[in-house]
Coordinates of C-alpha atoms and ligand atoms in Angstrom, one line a residue:
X1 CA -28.2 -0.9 13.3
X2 CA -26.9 -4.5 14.7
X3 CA -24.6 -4.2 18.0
X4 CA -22.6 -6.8 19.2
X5 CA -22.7 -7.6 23.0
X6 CA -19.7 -9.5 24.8
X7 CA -19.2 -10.6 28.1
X8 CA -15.4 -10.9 28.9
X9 CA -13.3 -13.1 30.8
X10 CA -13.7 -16.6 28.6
X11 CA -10.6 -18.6 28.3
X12 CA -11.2 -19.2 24.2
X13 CA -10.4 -22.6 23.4
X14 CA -11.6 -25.1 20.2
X15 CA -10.9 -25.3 16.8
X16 CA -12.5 -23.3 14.0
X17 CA -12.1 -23.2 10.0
X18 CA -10.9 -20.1 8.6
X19 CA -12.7 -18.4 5.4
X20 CA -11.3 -17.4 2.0
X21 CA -9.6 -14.7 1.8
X22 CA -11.9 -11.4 1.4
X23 CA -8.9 -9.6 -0.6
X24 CA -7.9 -12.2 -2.8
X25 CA -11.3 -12.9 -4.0
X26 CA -12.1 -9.3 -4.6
X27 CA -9.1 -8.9 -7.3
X28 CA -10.0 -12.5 -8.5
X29 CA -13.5 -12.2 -9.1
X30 CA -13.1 -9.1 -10.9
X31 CA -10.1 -11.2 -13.1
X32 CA -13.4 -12.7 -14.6
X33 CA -14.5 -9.8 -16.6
X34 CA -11.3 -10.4 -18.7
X35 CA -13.0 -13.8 -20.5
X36 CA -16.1 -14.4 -22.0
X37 CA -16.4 -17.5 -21.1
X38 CA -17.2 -19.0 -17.6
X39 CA -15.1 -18.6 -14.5
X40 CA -15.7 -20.3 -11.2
X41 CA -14.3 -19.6 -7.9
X42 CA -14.3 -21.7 -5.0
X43 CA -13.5 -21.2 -1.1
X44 CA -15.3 -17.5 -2.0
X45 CA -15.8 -16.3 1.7
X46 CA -19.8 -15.1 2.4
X47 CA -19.1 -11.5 3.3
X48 CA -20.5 -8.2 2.6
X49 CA -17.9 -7.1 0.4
X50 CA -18.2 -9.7 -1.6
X51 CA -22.3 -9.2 -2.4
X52 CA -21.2 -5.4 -3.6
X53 CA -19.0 -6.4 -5.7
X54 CA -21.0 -9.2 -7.4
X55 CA -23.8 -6.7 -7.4
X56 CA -21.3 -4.2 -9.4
X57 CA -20.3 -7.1 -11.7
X58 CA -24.8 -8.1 -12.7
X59 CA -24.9 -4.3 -13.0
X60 CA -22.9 -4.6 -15.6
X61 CA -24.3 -7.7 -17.5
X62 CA -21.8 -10.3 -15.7
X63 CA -24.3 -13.3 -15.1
X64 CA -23.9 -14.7 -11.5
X65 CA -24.5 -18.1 -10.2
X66 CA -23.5 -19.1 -6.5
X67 CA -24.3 -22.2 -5.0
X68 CA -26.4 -23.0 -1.9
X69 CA -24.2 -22.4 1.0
X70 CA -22.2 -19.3 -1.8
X71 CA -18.9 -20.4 -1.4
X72 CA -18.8 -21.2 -5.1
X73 CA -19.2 -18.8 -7.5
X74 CA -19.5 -18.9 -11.3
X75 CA -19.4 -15.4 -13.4
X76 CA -19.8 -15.3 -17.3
X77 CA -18.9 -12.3 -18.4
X78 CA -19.8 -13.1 -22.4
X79 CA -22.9 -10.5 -22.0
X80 CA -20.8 -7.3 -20.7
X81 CA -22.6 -4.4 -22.1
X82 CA -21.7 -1.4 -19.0
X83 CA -18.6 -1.1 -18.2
X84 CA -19.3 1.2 -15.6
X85 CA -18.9 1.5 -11.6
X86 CA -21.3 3.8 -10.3
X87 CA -20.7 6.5 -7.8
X88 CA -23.2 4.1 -5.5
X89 CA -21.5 1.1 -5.8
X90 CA -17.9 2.1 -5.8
X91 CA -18.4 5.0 -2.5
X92 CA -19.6 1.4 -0.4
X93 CA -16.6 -0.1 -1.5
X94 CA -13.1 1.0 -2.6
X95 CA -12.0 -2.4 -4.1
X96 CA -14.7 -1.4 -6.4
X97 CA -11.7 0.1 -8.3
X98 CA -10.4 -3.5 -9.0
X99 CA -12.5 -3.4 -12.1
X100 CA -11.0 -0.7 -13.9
X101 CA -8.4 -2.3 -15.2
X102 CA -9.5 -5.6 -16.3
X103 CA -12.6 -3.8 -18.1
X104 CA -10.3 -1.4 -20.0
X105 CA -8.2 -4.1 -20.8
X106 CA -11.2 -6.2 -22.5
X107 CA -13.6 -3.3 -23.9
X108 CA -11.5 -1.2 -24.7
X109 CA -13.5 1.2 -21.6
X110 CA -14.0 1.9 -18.8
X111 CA -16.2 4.5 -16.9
X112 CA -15.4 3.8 -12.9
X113 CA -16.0 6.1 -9.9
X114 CA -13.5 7.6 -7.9
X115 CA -13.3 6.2 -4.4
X116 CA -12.9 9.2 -2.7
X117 CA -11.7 9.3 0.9
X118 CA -12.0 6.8 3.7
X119 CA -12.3 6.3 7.4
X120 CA -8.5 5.8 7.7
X121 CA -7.0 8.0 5.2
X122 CA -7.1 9.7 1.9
X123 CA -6.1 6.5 -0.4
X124 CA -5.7 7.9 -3.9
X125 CA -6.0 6.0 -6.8
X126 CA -3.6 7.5 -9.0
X127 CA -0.8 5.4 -9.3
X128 CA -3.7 2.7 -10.8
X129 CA -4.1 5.8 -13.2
X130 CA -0.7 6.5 -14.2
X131 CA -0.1 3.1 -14.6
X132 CA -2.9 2.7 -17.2
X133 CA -1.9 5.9 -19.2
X134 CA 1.5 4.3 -19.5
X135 CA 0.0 1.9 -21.0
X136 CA -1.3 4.2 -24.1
X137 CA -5.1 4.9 -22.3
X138 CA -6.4 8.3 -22.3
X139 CA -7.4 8.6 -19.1
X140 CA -9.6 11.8 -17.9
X141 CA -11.1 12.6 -14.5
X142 CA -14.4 14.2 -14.9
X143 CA -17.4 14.6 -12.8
X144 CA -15.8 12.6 -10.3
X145 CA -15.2 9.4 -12.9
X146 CA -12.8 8.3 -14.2
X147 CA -12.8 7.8 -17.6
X148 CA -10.6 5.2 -19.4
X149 CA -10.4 4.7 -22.8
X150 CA -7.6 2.8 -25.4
X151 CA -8.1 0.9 -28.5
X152 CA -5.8 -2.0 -27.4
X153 CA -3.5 -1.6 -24.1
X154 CA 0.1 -1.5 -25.0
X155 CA 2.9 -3.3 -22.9
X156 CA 4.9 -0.9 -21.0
X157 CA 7.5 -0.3 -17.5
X158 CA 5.4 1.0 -15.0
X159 CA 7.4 2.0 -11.7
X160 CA 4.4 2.9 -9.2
X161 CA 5.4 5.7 -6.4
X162 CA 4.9 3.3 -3.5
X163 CA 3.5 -0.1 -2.7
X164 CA 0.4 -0.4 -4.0
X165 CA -1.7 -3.7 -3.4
X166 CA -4.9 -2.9 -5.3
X167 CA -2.9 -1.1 -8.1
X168 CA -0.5 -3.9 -8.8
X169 CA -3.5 -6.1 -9.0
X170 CA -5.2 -3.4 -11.3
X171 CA -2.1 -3.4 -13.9
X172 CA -1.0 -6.9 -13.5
X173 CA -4.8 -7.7 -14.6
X174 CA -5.2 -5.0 -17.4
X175 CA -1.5 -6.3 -18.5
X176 CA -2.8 -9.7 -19.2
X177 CA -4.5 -8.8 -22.8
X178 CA -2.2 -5.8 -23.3
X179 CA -0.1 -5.9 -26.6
X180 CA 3.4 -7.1 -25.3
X181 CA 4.9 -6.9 -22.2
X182 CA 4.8 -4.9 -19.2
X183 CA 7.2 -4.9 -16.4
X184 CA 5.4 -3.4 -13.3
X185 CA 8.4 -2.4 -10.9
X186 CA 8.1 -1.9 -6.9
X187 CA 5.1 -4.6 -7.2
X188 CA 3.4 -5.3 -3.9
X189 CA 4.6 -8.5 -2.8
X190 CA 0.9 -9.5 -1.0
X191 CA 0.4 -12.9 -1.0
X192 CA -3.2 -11.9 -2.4
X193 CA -1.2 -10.5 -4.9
X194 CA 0.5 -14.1 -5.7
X195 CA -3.3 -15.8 -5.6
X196 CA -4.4 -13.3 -8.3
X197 CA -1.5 -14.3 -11.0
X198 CA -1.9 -17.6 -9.9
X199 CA -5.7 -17.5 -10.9
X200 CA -4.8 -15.3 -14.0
X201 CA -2.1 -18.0 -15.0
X202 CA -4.7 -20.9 -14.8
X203 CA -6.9 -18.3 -17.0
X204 CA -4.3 -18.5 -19.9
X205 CA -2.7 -15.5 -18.8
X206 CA 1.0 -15.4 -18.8
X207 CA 3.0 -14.0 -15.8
X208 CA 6.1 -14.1 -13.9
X209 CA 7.9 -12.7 -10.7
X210 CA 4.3 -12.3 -8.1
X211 CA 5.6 -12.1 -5.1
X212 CA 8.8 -10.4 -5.7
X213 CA 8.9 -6.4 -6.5
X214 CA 9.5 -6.6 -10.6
X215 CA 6.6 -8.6 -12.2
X216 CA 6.5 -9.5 -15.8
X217 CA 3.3 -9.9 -17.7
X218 CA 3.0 -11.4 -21.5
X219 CA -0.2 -10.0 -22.9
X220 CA -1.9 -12.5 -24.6
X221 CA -5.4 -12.2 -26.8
X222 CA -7.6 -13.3 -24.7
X223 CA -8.2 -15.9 -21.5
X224 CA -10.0 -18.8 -21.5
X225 CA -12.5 -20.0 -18.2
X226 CA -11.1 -22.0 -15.7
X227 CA -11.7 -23.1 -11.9
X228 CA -10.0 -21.4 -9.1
X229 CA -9.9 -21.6 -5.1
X230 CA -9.5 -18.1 -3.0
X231 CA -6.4 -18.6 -0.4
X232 CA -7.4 -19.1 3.2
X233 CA -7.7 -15.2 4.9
X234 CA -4.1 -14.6 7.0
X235 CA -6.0 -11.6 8.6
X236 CA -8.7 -13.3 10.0
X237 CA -6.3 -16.2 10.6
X238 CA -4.3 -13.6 13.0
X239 CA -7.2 -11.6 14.0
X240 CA -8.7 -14.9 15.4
X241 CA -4.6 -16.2 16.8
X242 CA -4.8 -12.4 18.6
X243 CA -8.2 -13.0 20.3
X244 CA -7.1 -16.6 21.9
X245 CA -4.0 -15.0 22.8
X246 CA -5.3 -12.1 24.7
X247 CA -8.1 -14.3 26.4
X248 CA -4.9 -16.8 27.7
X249 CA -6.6 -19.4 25.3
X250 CA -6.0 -22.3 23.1
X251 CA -7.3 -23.0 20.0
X252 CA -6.4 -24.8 16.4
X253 CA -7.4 -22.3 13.3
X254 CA -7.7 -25.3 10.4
X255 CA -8.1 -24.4 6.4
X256 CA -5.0 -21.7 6.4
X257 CA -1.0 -21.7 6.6
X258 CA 1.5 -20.3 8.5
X259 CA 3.6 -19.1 5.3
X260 CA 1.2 -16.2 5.0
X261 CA 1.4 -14.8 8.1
X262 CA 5.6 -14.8 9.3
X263 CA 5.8 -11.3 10.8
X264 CA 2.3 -11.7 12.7
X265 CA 3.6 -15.4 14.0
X266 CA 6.8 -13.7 15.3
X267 CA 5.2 -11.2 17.4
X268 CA 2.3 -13.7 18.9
X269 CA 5.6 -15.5 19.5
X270 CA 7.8 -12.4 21.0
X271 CA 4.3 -12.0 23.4
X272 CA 5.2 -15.4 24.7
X273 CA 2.4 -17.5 22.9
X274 CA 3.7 -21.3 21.5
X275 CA 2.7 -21.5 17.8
X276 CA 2.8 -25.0 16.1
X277 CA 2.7 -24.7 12.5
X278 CA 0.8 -27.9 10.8
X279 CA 0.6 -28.1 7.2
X280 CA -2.9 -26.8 7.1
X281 CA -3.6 -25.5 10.5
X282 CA -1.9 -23.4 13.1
X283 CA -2.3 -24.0 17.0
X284 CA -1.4 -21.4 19.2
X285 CA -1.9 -22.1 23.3
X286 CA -0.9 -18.6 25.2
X287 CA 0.3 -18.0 28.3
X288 CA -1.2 -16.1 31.4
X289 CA 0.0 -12.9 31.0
X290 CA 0.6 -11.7 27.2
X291 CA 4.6 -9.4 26.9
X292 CA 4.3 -6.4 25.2
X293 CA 5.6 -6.2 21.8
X294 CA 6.4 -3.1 19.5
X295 CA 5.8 -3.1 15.9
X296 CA 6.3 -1.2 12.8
X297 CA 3.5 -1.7 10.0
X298 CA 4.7 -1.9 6.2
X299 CA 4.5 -3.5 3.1
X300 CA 4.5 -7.4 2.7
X301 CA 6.4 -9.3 3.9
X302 CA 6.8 -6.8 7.0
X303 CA 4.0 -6.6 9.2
X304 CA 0.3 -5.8 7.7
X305 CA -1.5 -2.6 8.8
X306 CA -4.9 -4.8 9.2
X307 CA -3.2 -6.3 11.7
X308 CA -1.8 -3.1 13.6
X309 CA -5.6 -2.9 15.6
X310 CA -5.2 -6.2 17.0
X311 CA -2.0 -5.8 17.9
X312 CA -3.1 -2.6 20.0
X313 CA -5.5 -4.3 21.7
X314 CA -3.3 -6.9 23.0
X315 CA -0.8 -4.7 24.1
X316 CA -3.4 -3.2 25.9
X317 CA -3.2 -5.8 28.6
X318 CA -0.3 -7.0 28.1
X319 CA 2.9 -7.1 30.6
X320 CA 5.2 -4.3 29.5
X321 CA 5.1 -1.1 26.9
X322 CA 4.5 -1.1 23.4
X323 CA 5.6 1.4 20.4
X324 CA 3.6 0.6 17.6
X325 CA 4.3 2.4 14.4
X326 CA 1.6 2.9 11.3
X327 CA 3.5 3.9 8.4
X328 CA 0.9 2.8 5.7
X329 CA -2.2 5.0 6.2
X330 CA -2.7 8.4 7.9
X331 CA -5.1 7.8 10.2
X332 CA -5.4 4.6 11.3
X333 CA -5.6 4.7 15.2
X334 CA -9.1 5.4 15.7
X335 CA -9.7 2.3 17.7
X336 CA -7.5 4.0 19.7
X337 CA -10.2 6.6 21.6
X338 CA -12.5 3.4 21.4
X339 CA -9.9 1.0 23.7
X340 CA -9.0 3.8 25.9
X341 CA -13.1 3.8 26.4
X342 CA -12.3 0.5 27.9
X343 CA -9.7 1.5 30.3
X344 CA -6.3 1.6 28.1
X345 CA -3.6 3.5 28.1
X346 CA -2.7 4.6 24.6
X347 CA -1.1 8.0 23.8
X348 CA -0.8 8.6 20.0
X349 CA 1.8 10.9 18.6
X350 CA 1.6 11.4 14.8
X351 CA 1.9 7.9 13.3
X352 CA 3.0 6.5 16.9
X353 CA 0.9 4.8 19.4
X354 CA 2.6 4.1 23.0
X355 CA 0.4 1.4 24.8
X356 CA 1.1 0.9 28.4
X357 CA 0.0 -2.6 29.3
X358 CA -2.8 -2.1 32.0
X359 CA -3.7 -5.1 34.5
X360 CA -7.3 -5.1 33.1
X361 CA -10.1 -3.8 30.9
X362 CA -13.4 -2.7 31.8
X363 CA -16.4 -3.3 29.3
X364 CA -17.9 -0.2 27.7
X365 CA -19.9 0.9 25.0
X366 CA -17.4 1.5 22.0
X367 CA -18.0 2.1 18.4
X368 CA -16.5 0.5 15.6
X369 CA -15.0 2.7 13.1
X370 CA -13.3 0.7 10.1
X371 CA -13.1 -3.1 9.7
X372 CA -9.9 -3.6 11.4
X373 CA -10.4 -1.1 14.0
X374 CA -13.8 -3.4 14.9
X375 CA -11.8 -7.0 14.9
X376 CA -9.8 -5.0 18.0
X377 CA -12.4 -3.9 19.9
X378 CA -13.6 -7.4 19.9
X379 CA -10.2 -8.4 21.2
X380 CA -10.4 -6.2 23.8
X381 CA -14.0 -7.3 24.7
X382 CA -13.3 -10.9 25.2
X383 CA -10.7 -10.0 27.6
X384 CA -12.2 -7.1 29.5
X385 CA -14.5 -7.2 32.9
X386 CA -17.9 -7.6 32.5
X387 CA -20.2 -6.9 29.3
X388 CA -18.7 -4.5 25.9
X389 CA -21.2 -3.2 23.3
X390 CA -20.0 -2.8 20.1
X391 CA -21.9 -0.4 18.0
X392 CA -21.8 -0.1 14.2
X393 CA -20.6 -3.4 13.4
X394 CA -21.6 -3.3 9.9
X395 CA -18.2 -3.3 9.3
X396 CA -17.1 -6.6 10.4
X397 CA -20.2 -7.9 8.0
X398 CA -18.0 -6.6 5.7
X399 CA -15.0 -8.9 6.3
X400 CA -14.9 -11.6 8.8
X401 CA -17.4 -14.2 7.7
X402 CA -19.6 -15.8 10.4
X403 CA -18.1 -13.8 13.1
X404 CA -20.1 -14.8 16.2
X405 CA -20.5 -18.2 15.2
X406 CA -16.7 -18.9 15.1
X407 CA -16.7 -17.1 18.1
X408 CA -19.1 -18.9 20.0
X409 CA -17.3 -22.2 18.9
X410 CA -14.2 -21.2 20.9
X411 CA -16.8 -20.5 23.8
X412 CA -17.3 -16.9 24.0
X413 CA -20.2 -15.4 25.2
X414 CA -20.9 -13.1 22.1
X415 CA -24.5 -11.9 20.9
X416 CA -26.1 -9.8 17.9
X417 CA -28.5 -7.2 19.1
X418 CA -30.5 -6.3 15.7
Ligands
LIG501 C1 -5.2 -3.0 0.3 C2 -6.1 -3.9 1.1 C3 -6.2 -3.3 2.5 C4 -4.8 -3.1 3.1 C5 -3.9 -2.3 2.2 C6 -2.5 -2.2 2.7 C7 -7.6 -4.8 -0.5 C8 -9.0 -4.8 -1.1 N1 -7.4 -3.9 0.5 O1 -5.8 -1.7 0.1 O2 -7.0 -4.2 3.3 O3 -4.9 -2.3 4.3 O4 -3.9 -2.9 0.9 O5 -1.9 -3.4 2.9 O6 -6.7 -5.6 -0.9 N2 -1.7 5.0 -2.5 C9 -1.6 6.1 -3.3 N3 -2.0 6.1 -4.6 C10 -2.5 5.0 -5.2 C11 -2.6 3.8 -4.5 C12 -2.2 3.8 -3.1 O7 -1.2 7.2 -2.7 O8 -2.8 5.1 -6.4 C13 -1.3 5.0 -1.1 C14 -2.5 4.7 -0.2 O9 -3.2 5.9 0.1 C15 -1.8 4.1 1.0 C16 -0.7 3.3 0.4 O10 -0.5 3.8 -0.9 O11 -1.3 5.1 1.9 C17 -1.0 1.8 0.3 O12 -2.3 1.6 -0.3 P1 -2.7 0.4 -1.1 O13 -1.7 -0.7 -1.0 O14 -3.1 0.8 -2.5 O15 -4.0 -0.1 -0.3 P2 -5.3 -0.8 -1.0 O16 -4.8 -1.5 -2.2 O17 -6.4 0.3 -1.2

């Protein structure tokens, strides 16, 4: 398994481009099994992820084309004759669900596996469920599957229990060929959310209200192709804004926007770092010492939980105490044992984390144990003494696209054991 090795202490500085967005072009990719004719996505960032899931999409007869370099992709899903998600695809890959309800909503069924448990908490899928049934599928869970299966989807008021990104994207995409309308209340406001009706609109889909909590969605017979460009990623934007920051750095992130990413630019800002918002860049140029800053994780447009692990590690060594609150997921302060490894002072207490600000890190062997938790042992790397080892890094394959390169561009001294 591939390790990555860092050796702290480089002031980052530079300019990098920052990838599409890995959850946008999930949902959006999967928005292709609702035509049969030919879709093509540009700005489609070259991760992990994204190979699953257009390995789930051939499995089931969706033709694939990507160009040389695979940021653009084109899927024809005329020749869809398995609408299923098998237990092996989807247990790699919980957005794997993002095909139930477009598939339903085409064929008429769908057979897609649960996702089961992850790393970081429980995550259910059944308010994508009840949402579905509402709109007049039978749905059964059997043998682990589940099992969806309507003539035609009517339109209906769904009110989802909480916040749900994928499962507003789920509904909002089954919705598009469902017979009348459906209101889907307490939407997630994501801006992923907003790129997905966009692309659905431009698809012949009719839609209003993404972005707000109460979105509308016309069903319409059927969408046509069309061509479509993934937003820029705001969490590798603000991974990449915490890593200059915590090294005292300076660097311009081009290809992305500040509009995505208010409540993580107000922190970086509360730490003491100058942002200057360009129309499609961001600079940030950070000072000495980083200030501590609390934070409370929660749905969009509040601050995101996959930036909570950043945000720990930069409290780590910053000037001052931080109270950081995770009020998303259960368990999402692993990369808590794995910073402490490294000499921080972190005391967790249910869903709270107190991180005393220590004067420095030492490097250490530490494991990376989600995607998130992985971009924050970085952090922590490029700022602590002497060399870290990051084990298991197959998870930031998964999402940050060309990791060491960008890295390396902005001067640190980062290497890929294999
Ligand atoms: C998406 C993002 C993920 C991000 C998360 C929260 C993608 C591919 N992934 O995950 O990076 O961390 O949003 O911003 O876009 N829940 C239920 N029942 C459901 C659905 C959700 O109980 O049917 C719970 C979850 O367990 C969690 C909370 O609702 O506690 C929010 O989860 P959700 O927004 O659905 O996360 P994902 O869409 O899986």
């Amino acid at each position: 398994m591939d390790k990555l090795l860092i050796e702290g202490g480089v002031r980052l500085s530079g300019e990098i481009a920052i990838s599409g967005a890995k959850n946008a072009a999930l949902p959006i990719l999967c928005a292709a099994l609702l035509t049969k004719e030919p879709v093509t996505f540009t700005n489609v960032p070259r991760l992990n992820d994204i190979g699953t899931l257009l390995r789930l999409l051939e499995q089931m007869g969706v033709k694939v084309s990507r160009d040389s370099d695979g940021g653009t992709v084109t899927l024809d899903a005329s020749g869809v004759d398995n609408p299923v998600a098998s237990y092996e695809m989807v247990k790699t890959m919980r957005a794997s669900i993002l095909v139930l309800g477009p598939l339903v909503a085409r064929f008429g069924e769908a057979r897609v596996s649960l996702p089961g448990g992850c790393a970081i908490g429980a995550r259910p899928v059944d308010q994508h469920i009840k949402g579905l049934q509402a709109m007049g599928a039978c749905v059964k869970v059997e043998h682990g599957y589940v099992h969806a299966k309507v003539p035609r989807l009517k339109g209906a008021r769904i009110f989802t229990d909480m916040v749900t990104v994928t499962g507003t994207e789920n509904l909002m995409m089954a919705a598009c060929l469902a017979d009348g309308e459906t209101v889907i209340e307490n939407a997630a406001r994501e801006p992923e959310v907003v790129d997905l009706a966009n692309c659905l609109v431009a698809m012949g889909a009719q839609i209003s209200g993404a972005g707000g909590d109460v979105i509308r969605i016309k069903g319409v017979p059927a969408l046509h192709g069309a061509t479509y460009r993934v937003m820029p990623d705001r969490i590798e934007t603000g991974t990449y804004l915490c890593a200059a920051a915590v090294t005292g750095g300076e660097v311009r992130l081009t290809g992305t926007s500040a509009s995505y990413l208010d409540a993580v630019v107000d922190k970086l800002m509360d730490t003491g770092c100058e942002i200057t918002i360009e129309r499609d860049a961001l600079r940030l140029k950070a000072p000495a010492r980083l200030t501590a800053v609390s934070l409370r994780t929660a749905p969009y447009p509040a601050f995101p939980t996959d930036m909570q692990a950043q945000f720990m590690a930069i409290n780590a060594v910053a000037d001052g105490t931080a109270v950081i609150r995770e009020t998303i997921f259960e368990n999402r302060f692993m990369h808590a044992v794995e910073l402490q490894r490294l000499g921080a002072d972190i005391k967790i207490d249910g869903n709270m984390a107190v991180v005393k600000g220590v004067d420095r890190l030492e490097g250490a062997t530490v494991m990376a144990t989600d995607l998130r938790a992985s971009a924050s042992l970085i952090i922590a790397g490029l700022v602590a003494d002497g060399e870290t080892t990051i084990e298991r890094i197959y998870h930031l394959d998964r999402g940050y696209e060309k990791l060491e390169a960008k890295l390396a561009a902005l001067g640190a001294r980062v290497r890929r054991l294999s």
